[in-house]
Short mmCIF file of C-alpha atoms in Angstrom, two decimals:
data_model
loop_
_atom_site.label_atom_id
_atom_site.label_comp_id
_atom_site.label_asym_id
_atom_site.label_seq_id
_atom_site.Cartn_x
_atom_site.Cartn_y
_atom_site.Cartn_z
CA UNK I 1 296.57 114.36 53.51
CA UNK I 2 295.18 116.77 51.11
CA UNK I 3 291.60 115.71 51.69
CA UNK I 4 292.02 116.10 55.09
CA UNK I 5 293.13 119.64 54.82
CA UNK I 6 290.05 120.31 52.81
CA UNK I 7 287.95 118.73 55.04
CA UNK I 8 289.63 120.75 57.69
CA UNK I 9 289.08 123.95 55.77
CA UNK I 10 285.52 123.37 54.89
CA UNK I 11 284.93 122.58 58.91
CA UNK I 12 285.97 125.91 59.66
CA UNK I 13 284.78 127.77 56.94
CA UNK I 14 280.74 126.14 58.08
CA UNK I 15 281.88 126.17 62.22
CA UNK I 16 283.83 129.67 62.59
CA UNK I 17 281.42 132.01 61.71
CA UNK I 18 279.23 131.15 64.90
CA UNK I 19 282.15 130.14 66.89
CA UNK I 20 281.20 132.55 69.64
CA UNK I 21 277.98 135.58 70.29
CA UNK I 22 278.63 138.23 71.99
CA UNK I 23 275.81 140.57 74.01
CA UNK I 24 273.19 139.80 76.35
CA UNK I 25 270.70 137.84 76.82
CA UNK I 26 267.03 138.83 75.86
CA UNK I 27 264.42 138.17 78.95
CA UNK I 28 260.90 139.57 78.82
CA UNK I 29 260.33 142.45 81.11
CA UNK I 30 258.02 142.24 84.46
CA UNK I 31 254.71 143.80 83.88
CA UNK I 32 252.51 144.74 87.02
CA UNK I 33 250.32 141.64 87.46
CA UNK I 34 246.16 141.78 88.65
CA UNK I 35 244.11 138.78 88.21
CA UNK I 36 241.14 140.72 86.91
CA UNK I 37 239.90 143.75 85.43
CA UNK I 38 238.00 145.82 87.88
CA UNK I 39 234.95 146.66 86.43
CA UNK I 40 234.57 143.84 84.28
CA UNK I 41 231.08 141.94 85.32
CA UNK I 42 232.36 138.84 84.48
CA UNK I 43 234.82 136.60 86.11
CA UNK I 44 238.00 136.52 84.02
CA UNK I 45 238.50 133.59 81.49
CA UNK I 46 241.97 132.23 81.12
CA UNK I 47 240.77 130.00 78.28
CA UNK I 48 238.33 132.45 76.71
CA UNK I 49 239.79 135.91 74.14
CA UNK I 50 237.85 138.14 72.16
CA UNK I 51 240.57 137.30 69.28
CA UNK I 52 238.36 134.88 68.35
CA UNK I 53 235.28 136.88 67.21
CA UNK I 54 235.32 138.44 63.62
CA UNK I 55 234.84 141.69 63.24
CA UNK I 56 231.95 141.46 60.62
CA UNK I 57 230.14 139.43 62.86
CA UNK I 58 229.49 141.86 65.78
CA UNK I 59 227.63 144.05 63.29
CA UNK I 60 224.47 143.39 61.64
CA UNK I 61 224.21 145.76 58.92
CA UNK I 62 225.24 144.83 55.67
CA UNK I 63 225.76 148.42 54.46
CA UNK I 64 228.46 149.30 57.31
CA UNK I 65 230.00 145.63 56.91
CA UNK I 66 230.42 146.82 52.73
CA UNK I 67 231.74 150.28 53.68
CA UNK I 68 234.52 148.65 56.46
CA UNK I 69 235.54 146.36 53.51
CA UNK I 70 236.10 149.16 51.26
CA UNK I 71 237.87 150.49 53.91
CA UNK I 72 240.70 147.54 54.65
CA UNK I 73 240.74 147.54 51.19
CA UNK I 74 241.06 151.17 49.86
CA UNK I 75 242.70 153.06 53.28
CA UNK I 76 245.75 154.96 52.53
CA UNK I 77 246.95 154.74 55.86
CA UNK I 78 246.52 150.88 55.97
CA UNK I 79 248.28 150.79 52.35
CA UNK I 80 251.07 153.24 54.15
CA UNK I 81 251.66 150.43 56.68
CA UNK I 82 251.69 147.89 54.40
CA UNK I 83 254.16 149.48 52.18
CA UNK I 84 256.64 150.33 55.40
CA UNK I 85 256.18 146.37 56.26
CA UNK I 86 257.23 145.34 52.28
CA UNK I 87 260.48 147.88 53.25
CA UNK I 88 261.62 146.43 56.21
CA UNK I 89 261.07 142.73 55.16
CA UNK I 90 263.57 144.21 51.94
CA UNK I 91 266.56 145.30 54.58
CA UNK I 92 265.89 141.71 56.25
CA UNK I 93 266.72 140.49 53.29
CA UNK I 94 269.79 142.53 52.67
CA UNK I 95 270.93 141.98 56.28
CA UNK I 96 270.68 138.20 56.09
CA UNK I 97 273.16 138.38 52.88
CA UNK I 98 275.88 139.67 54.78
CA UNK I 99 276.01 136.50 56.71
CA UNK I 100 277.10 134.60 53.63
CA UNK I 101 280.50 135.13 50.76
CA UNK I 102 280.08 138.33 48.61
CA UNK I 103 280.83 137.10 45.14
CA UNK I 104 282.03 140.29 42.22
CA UNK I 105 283.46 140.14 38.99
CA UNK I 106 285.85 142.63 36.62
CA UNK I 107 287.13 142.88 34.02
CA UNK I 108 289.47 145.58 31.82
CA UNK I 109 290.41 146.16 28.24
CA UNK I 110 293.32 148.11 27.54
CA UNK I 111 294.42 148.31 23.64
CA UNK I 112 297.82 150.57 24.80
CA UNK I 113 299.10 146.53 25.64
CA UNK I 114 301.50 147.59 28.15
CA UNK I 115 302.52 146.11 31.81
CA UNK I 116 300.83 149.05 33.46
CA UNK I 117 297.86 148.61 32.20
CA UNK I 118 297.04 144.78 31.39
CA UNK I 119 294.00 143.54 29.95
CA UNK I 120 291.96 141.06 32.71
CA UNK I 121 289.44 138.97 33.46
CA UNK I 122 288.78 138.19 37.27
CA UNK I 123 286.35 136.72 39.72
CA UNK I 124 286.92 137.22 43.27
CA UNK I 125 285.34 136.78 46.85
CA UNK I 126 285.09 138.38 49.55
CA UNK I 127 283.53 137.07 53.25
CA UNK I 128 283.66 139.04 56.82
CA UNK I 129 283.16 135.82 59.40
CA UNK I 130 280.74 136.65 61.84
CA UNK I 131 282.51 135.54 64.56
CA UNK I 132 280.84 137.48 67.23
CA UNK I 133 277.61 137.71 66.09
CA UNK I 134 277.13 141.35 64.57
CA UNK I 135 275.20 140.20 61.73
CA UNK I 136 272.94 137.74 63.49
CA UNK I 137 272.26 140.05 66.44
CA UNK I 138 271.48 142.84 63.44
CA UNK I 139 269.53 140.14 61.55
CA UNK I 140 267.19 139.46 64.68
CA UNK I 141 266.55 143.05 65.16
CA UNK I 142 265.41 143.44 61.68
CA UNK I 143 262.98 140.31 62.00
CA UNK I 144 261.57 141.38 65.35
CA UNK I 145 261.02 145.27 63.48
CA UNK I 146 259.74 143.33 60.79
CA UNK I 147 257.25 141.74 63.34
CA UNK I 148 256.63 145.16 64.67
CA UNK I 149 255.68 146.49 61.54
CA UNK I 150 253.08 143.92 60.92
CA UNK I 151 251.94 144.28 64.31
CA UNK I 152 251.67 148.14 63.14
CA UNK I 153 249.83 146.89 59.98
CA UNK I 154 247.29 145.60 62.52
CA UNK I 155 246.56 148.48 64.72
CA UNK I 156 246.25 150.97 61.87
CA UNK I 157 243.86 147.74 60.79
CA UNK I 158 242.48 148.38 64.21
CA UNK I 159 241.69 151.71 63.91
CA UNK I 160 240.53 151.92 60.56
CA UNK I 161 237.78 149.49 61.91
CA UNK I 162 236.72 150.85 64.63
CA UNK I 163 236.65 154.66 63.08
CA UNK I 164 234.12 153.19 60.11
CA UNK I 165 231.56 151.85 62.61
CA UNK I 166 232.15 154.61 65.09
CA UNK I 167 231.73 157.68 62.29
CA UNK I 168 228.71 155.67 60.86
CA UNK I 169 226.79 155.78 63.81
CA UNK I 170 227.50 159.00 64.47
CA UNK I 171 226.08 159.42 60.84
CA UNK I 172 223.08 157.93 62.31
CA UNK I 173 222.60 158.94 64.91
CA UNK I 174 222.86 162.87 62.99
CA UNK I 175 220.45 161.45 60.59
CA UNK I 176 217.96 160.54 63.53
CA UNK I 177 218.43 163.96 64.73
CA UNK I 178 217.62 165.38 61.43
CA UNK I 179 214.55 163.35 61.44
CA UNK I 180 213.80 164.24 65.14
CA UNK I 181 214.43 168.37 64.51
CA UNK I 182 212.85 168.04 61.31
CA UNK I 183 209.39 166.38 62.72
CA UNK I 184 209.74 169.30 65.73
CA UNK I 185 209.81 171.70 63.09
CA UNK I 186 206.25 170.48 61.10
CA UNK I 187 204.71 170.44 64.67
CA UNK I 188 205.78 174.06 66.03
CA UNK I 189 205.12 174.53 62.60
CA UNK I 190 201.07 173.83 62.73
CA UNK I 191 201.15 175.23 66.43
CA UNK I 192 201.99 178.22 65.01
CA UNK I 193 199.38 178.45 62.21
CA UNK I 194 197.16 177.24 65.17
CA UNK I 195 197.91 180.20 67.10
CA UNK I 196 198.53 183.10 64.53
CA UNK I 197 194.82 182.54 63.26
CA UNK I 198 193.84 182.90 67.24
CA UNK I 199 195.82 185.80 67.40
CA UNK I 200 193.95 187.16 64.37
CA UNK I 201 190.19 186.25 65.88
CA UNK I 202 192.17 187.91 69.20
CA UNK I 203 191.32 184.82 71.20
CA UNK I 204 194.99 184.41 72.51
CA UNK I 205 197.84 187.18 73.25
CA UNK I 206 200.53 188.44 71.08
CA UNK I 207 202.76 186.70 73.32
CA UNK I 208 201.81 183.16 72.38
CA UNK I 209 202.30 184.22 69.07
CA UNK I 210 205.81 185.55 69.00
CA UNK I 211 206.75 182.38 71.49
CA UNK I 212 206.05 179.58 69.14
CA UNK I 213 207.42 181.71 66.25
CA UNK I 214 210.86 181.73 68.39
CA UNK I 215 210.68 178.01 68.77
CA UNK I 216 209.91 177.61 65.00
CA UNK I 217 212.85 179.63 64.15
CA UNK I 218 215.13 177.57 66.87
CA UNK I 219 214.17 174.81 65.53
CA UNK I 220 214.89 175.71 61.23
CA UNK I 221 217.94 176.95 62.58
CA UNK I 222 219.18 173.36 64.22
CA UNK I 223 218.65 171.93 60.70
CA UNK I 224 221.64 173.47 58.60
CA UNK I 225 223.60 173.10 61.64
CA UNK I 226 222.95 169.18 61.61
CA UNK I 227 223.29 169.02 57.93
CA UNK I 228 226.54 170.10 57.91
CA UNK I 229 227.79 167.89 60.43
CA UNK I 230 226.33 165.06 57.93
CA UNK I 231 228.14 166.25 55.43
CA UNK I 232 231.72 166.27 57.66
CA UNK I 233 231.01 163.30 58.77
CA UNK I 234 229.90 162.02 54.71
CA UNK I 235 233.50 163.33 54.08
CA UNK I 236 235.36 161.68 57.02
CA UNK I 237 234.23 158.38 56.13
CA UNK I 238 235.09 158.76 52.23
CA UNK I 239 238.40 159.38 53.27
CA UNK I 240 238.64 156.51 55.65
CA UNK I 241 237.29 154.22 52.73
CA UNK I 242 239.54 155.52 50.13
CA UNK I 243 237.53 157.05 47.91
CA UNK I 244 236.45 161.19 47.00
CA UNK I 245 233.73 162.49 49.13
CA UNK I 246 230.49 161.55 48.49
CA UNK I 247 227.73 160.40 49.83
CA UNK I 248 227.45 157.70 52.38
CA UNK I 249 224.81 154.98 51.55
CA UNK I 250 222.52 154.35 54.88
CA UNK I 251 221.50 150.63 56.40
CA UNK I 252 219.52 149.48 59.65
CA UNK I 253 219.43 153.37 62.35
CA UNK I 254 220.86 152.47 65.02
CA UNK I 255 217.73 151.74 67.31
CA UNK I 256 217.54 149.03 64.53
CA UNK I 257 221.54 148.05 64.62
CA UNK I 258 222.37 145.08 67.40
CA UNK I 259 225.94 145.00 68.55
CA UNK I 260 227.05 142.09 70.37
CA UNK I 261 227.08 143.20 74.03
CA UNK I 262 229.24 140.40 75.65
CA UNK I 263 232.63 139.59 74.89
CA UNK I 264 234.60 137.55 76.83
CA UNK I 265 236.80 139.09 79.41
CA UNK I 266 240.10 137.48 79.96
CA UNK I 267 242.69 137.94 82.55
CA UNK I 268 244.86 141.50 81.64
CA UNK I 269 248.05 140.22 81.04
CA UNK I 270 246.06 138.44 77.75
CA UNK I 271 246.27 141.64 76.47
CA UNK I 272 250.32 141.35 76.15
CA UNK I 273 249.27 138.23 73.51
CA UNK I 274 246.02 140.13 72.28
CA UNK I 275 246.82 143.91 71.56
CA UNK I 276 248.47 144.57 68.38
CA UNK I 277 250.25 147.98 69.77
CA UNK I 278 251.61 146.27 72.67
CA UNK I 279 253.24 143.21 70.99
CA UNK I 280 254.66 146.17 68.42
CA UNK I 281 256.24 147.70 71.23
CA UNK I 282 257.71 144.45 72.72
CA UNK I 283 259.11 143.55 69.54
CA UNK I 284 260.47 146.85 69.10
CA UNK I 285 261.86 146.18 72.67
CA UNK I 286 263.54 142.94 71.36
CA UNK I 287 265.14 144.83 68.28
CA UNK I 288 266.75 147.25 70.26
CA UNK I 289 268.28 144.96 72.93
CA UNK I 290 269.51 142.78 69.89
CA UNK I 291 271.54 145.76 68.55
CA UNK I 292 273.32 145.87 71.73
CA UNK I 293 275.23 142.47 70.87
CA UNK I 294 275.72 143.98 67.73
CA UNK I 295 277.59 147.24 69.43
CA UNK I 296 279.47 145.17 71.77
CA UNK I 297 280.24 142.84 68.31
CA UNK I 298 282.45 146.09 66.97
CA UNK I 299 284.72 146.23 69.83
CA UNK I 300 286.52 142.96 68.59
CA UNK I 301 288.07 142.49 65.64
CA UNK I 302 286.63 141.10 62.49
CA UNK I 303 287.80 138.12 60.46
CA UNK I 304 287.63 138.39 56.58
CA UNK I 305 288.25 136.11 54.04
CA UNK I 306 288.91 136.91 50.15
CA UNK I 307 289.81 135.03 47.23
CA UNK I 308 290.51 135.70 43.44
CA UNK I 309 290.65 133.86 40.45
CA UNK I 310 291.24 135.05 36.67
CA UNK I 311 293.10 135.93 33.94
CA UNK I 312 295.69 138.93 32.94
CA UNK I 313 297.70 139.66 29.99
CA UNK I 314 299.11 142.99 27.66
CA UNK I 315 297.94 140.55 24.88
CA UNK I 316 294.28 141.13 24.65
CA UNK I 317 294.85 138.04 22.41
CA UNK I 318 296.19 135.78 25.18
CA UNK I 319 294.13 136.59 27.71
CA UNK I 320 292.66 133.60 27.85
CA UNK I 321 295.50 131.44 28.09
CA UNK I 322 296.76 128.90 30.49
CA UNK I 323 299.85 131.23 30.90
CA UNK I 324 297.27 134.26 31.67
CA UNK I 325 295.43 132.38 34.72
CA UNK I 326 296.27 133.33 38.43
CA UNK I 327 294.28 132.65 41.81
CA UNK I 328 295.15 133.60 45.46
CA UNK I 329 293.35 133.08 48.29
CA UNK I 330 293.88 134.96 51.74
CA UNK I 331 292.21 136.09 55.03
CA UNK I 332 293.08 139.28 57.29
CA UNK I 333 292.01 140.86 60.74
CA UNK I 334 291.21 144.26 61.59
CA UNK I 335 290.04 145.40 65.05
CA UNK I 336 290.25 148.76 67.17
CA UNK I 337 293.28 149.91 68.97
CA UNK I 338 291.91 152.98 70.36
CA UNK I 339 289.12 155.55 69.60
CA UNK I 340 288.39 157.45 72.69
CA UNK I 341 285.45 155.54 74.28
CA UNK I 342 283.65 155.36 70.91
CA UNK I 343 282.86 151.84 71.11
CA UNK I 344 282.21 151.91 74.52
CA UNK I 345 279.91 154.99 74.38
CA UNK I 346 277.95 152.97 71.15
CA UNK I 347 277.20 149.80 73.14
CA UNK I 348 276.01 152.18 75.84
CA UNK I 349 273.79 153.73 74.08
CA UNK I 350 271.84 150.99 72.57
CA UNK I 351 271.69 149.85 76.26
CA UNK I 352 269.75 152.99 77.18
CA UNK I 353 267.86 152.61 73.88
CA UNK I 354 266.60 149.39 74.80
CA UNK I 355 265.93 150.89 78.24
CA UNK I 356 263.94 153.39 76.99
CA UNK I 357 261.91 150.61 74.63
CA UNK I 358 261.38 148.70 77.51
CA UNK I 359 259.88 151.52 79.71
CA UNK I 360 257.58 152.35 75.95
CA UNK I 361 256.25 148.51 75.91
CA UNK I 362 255.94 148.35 79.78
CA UNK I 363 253.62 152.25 79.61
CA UNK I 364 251.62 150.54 76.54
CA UNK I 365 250.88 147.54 78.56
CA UNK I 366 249.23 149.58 81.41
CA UNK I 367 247.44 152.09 79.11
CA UNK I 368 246.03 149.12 77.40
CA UNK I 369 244.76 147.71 80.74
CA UNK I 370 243.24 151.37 81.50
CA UNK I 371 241.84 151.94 78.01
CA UNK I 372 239.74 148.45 78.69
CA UNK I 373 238.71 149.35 82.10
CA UNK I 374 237.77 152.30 80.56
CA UNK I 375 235.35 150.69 77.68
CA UNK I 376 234.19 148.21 80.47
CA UNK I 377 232.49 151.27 82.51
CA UNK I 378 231.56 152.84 79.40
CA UNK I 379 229.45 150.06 77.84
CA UNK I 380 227.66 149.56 82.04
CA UNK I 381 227.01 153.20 82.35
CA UNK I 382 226.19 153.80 79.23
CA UNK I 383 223.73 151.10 79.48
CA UNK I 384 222.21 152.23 82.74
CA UNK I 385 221.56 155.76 81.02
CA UNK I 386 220.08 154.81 78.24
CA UNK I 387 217.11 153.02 80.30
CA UNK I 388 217.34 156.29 82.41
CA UNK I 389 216.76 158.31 78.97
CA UNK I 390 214.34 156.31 77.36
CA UNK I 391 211.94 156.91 80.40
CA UNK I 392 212.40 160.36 80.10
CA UNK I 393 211.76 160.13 76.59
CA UNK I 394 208.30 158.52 77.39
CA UNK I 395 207.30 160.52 80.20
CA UNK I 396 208.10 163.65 78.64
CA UNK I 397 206.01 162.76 75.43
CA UNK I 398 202.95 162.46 77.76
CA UNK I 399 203.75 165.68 79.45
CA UNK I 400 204.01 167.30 76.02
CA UNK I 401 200.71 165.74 75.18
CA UNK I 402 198.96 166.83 78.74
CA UNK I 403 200.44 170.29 78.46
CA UNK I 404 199.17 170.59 75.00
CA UNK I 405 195.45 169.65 75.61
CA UNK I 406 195.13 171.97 78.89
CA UNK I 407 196.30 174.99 76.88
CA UNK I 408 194.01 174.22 74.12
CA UNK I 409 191.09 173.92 76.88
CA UNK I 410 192.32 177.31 78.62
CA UNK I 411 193.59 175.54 81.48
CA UNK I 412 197.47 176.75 81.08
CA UNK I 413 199.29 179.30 79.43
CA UNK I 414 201.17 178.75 75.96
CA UNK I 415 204.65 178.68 78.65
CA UNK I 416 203.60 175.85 80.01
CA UNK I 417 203.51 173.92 76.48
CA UNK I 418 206.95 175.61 74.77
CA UNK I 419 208.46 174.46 78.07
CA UNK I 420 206.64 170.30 77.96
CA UNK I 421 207.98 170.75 74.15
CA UNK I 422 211.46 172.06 74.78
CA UNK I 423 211.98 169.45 77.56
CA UNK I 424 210.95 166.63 75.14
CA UNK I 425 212.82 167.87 71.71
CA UNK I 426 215.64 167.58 74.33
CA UNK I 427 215.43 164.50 75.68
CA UNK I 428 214.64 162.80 72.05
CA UNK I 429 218.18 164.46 71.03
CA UNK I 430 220.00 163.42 73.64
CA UNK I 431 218.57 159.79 73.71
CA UNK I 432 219.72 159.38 69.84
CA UNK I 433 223.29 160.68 71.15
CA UNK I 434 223.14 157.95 73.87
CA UNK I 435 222.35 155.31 71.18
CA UNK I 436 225.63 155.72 68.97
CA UNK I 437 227.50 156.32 72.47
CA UNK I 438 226.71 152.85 73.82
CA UNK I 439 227.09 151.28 70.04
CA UNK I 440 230.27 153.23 69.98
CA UNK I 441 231.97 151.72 73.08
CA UNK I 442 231.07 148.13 72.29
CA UNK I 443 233.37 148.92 69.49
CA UNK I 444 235.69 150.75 71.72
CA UNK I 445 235.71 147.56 74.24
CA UNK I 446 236.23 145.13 71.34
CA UNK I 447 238.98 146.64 70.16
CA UNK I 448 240.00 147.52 73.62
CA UNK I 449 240.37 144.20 74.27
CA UNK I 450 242.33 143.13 71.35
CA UNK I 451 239.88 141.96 69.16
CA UNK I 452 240.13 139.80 65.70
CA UNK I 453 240.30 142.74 63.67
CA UNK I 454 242.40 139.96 61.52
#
């Protein structure tokens, strides 16, 4: 009989605590459905992701695959992230403990030896039964935070990426300009000596002399301008890597750099498994609607078990006697009577928390869909505009060139060659621009589309 009732005991002691759950239900939201994106030039791929291309190997520079290293390994913000996942997978671990006995000890030594203040030794145990499922319900929003947190880890990974190869070829593409500027310069430069020692022998005007000194001056003016923005940008990616400002050690321009310029294009709702920030907001999403069950879990009453076991005696001397030993084990129920709404108003709240979640993960899920339609114009305009450019580039080099010869032969006045020259510094700048901008939004696409930033 007395094994029984231990057996009995030890049943409900493992069975009680998840004798019943309280609180809904979690079901994954409706997203608005399309079966492809609309300016993708691909069909979509159900069986295809971008996940599965590295990041390192969409680049071929080794210089900018060394800096983006430094970067995942040196970024503050990344490190940040990190340390707010290590904190969260801590209160996991407290929150799982309260689903198990609470074990304490005491003890007292009193040398008055009197019956109001005994000398003791005890052990004793408390355990609240989580009969309705507060703790679990709190435990599975912690883990599914805890997933959001890593999923946070990633898209500050994400961005930290992207920013390294974006800033560099801006670097670039500033250093190209440099280059570009600086070669203008010489050659306005030597025009000018040209035309000054004309002016001299009076074969030309005074105007063609002050002209192509304005453009010389234009032109040493761009320079600190550009150098500057090198150095900003020297600074920006230091920080982004971890380490003081300094300068930024060059690879391949980026007429040299190749980017991969396909990736494959999946259906959009691959982007709920794909995109780091929208799986953080579904998980977030999950945590909240967990805590509901654990608000509707304080409007019934909790179970709680204790025990003691020890010893107690005035003798400090016999405390450890047989006579000295006492145990006692109970349990007790406490619950709400009446608070004014309170628990009503708290399980109520969490509902319109989770709401609110739900409408944050549902808004991330269609600016994720826009942000790649988005990069998938980018890269096919971009693309389209650089052939446009590099035309321009060409033809106005042989205007310059034209222009040039027919002044020297008296054909044309010096206007005619400051404007050939103006129209070509131009389009060289802004074809160096359009390099890093469709480098750039490869990148921008890529991650866009959820790529294995991993």
């Amino acid at each position: 009989m007395k094994t029984l009732k231990i057996l009995l005991a030890l049943f409900f002691i493992v069975v009680f605590p998840f004798g019943c759950m309280v609180g809904p239900k979690y079901t994954k939201p409706e997203q608005p459905q399309t079966d492809s994106f609309r300016y993708s030039s691909q069909p979509a791929d159900t069986t295809k992701s971008v996940t599965t291309i590295k990041w390192s190997s969409i680049f071929n520079d080794d210089v900018l695959i060394s800096l983006i290293e430094n970067g995942i390994q040196n970024n503050y913000d990344l490190k940040i992230a990190i340390a707010r996942l290590e904190q969260v997978q801590a209160n996991l671990g407290m929150a799982k403990a309260d689903l198990f006995p609470a074990f304490q000890y005491s003890g007292q030594v009193n040398s008055a030896e009197t019956v109001m203040q005994p000398s003791s030794a005890f052990a004793n145990m408390s355990w609240e039964l989580d009969f309705w499922g507060k703790y679990r319900h709190q435990t599975k929003a912690l883990q599914n935070e805890l997933l959001a947190s890593d999923e946070a880890r990633k898209v500050v990974l994400s961005n930290i990426v992207s920013a390294i190869a974006i800033s560099y070829f801006e670097l670039r593409d500033f250093d190209n300009q440099l280059e570009i500027t600086t070669h203008t310069l010489e050659t306005r430069q030597k025009a000018y000596d040209i035309i000054n020692e004309r002016f001299i022998s009076g074969y030309v005007a005074e105007l063609d002399k002050v002209q192509i000194e304005q453009q010389v001056a234009i032109a040493e003016a761009n320079i600190p301008l550009i150098k500057r923005q090198i150095t900003a940008l020297e600074n920006a990616i230091s920080v982004l890597i971890g380490q003081v400002p300094q300068a930024i050690p060059r690879g391949k321009t980026n007429s040299e750099l190749l980017i991969l310029t396909e990736f494959p294009t999946s259906v959009p709702s691959a982007l709920l498994e794909n995109r780091p920030d929208v799986k953080r907001q579904e998980y977030l999403y999950r945590a909240s609607f967990e805590r509901i069950g654990v608000a509707q879990a304080m409007r019934y009453p909790s179970f709680n078990i204790s025990a003691i076991a020890g010893f107690t005696n005035i003798m400090i001397s016999d405390l450890f006697n047989d006579g000295s030993y006492i145990q006692n084990a109970g349990g007790g129920i406490t619950g709400p009577i009446f608070n004014f709404g309170k628990n009503k108003r708290r399980v109520d709240y969490n509902r319109k928390l989770a709401e609110e979640m739900k409408f944050n993960f549902q808004k991330t899920y269609l600016t994720a869909i826009a942000e790649v339609e988005n990069s998938l114009q980018n890269t096919a305009m971009f693309k389209e505009e650089w052939t446009a450019r590099n035309r321009q580039v060409v033809a106005a080099q042989k205007n310059y060139d034209l222009s040039n010869a027919r002044y020297y032969n008296g054909y044309v006045s010096y206007l005619e060659v400051l404007d050939a020259q103006r129209s070509l510094f131009e389009a060289q700048l802004s074809l160096s621009q359009l390099t890093q901008k469709q480098l750039s939004s490869m990148v921008q696409l890529y991650k866009a589309l959820g790529g294995g930033w991993n």
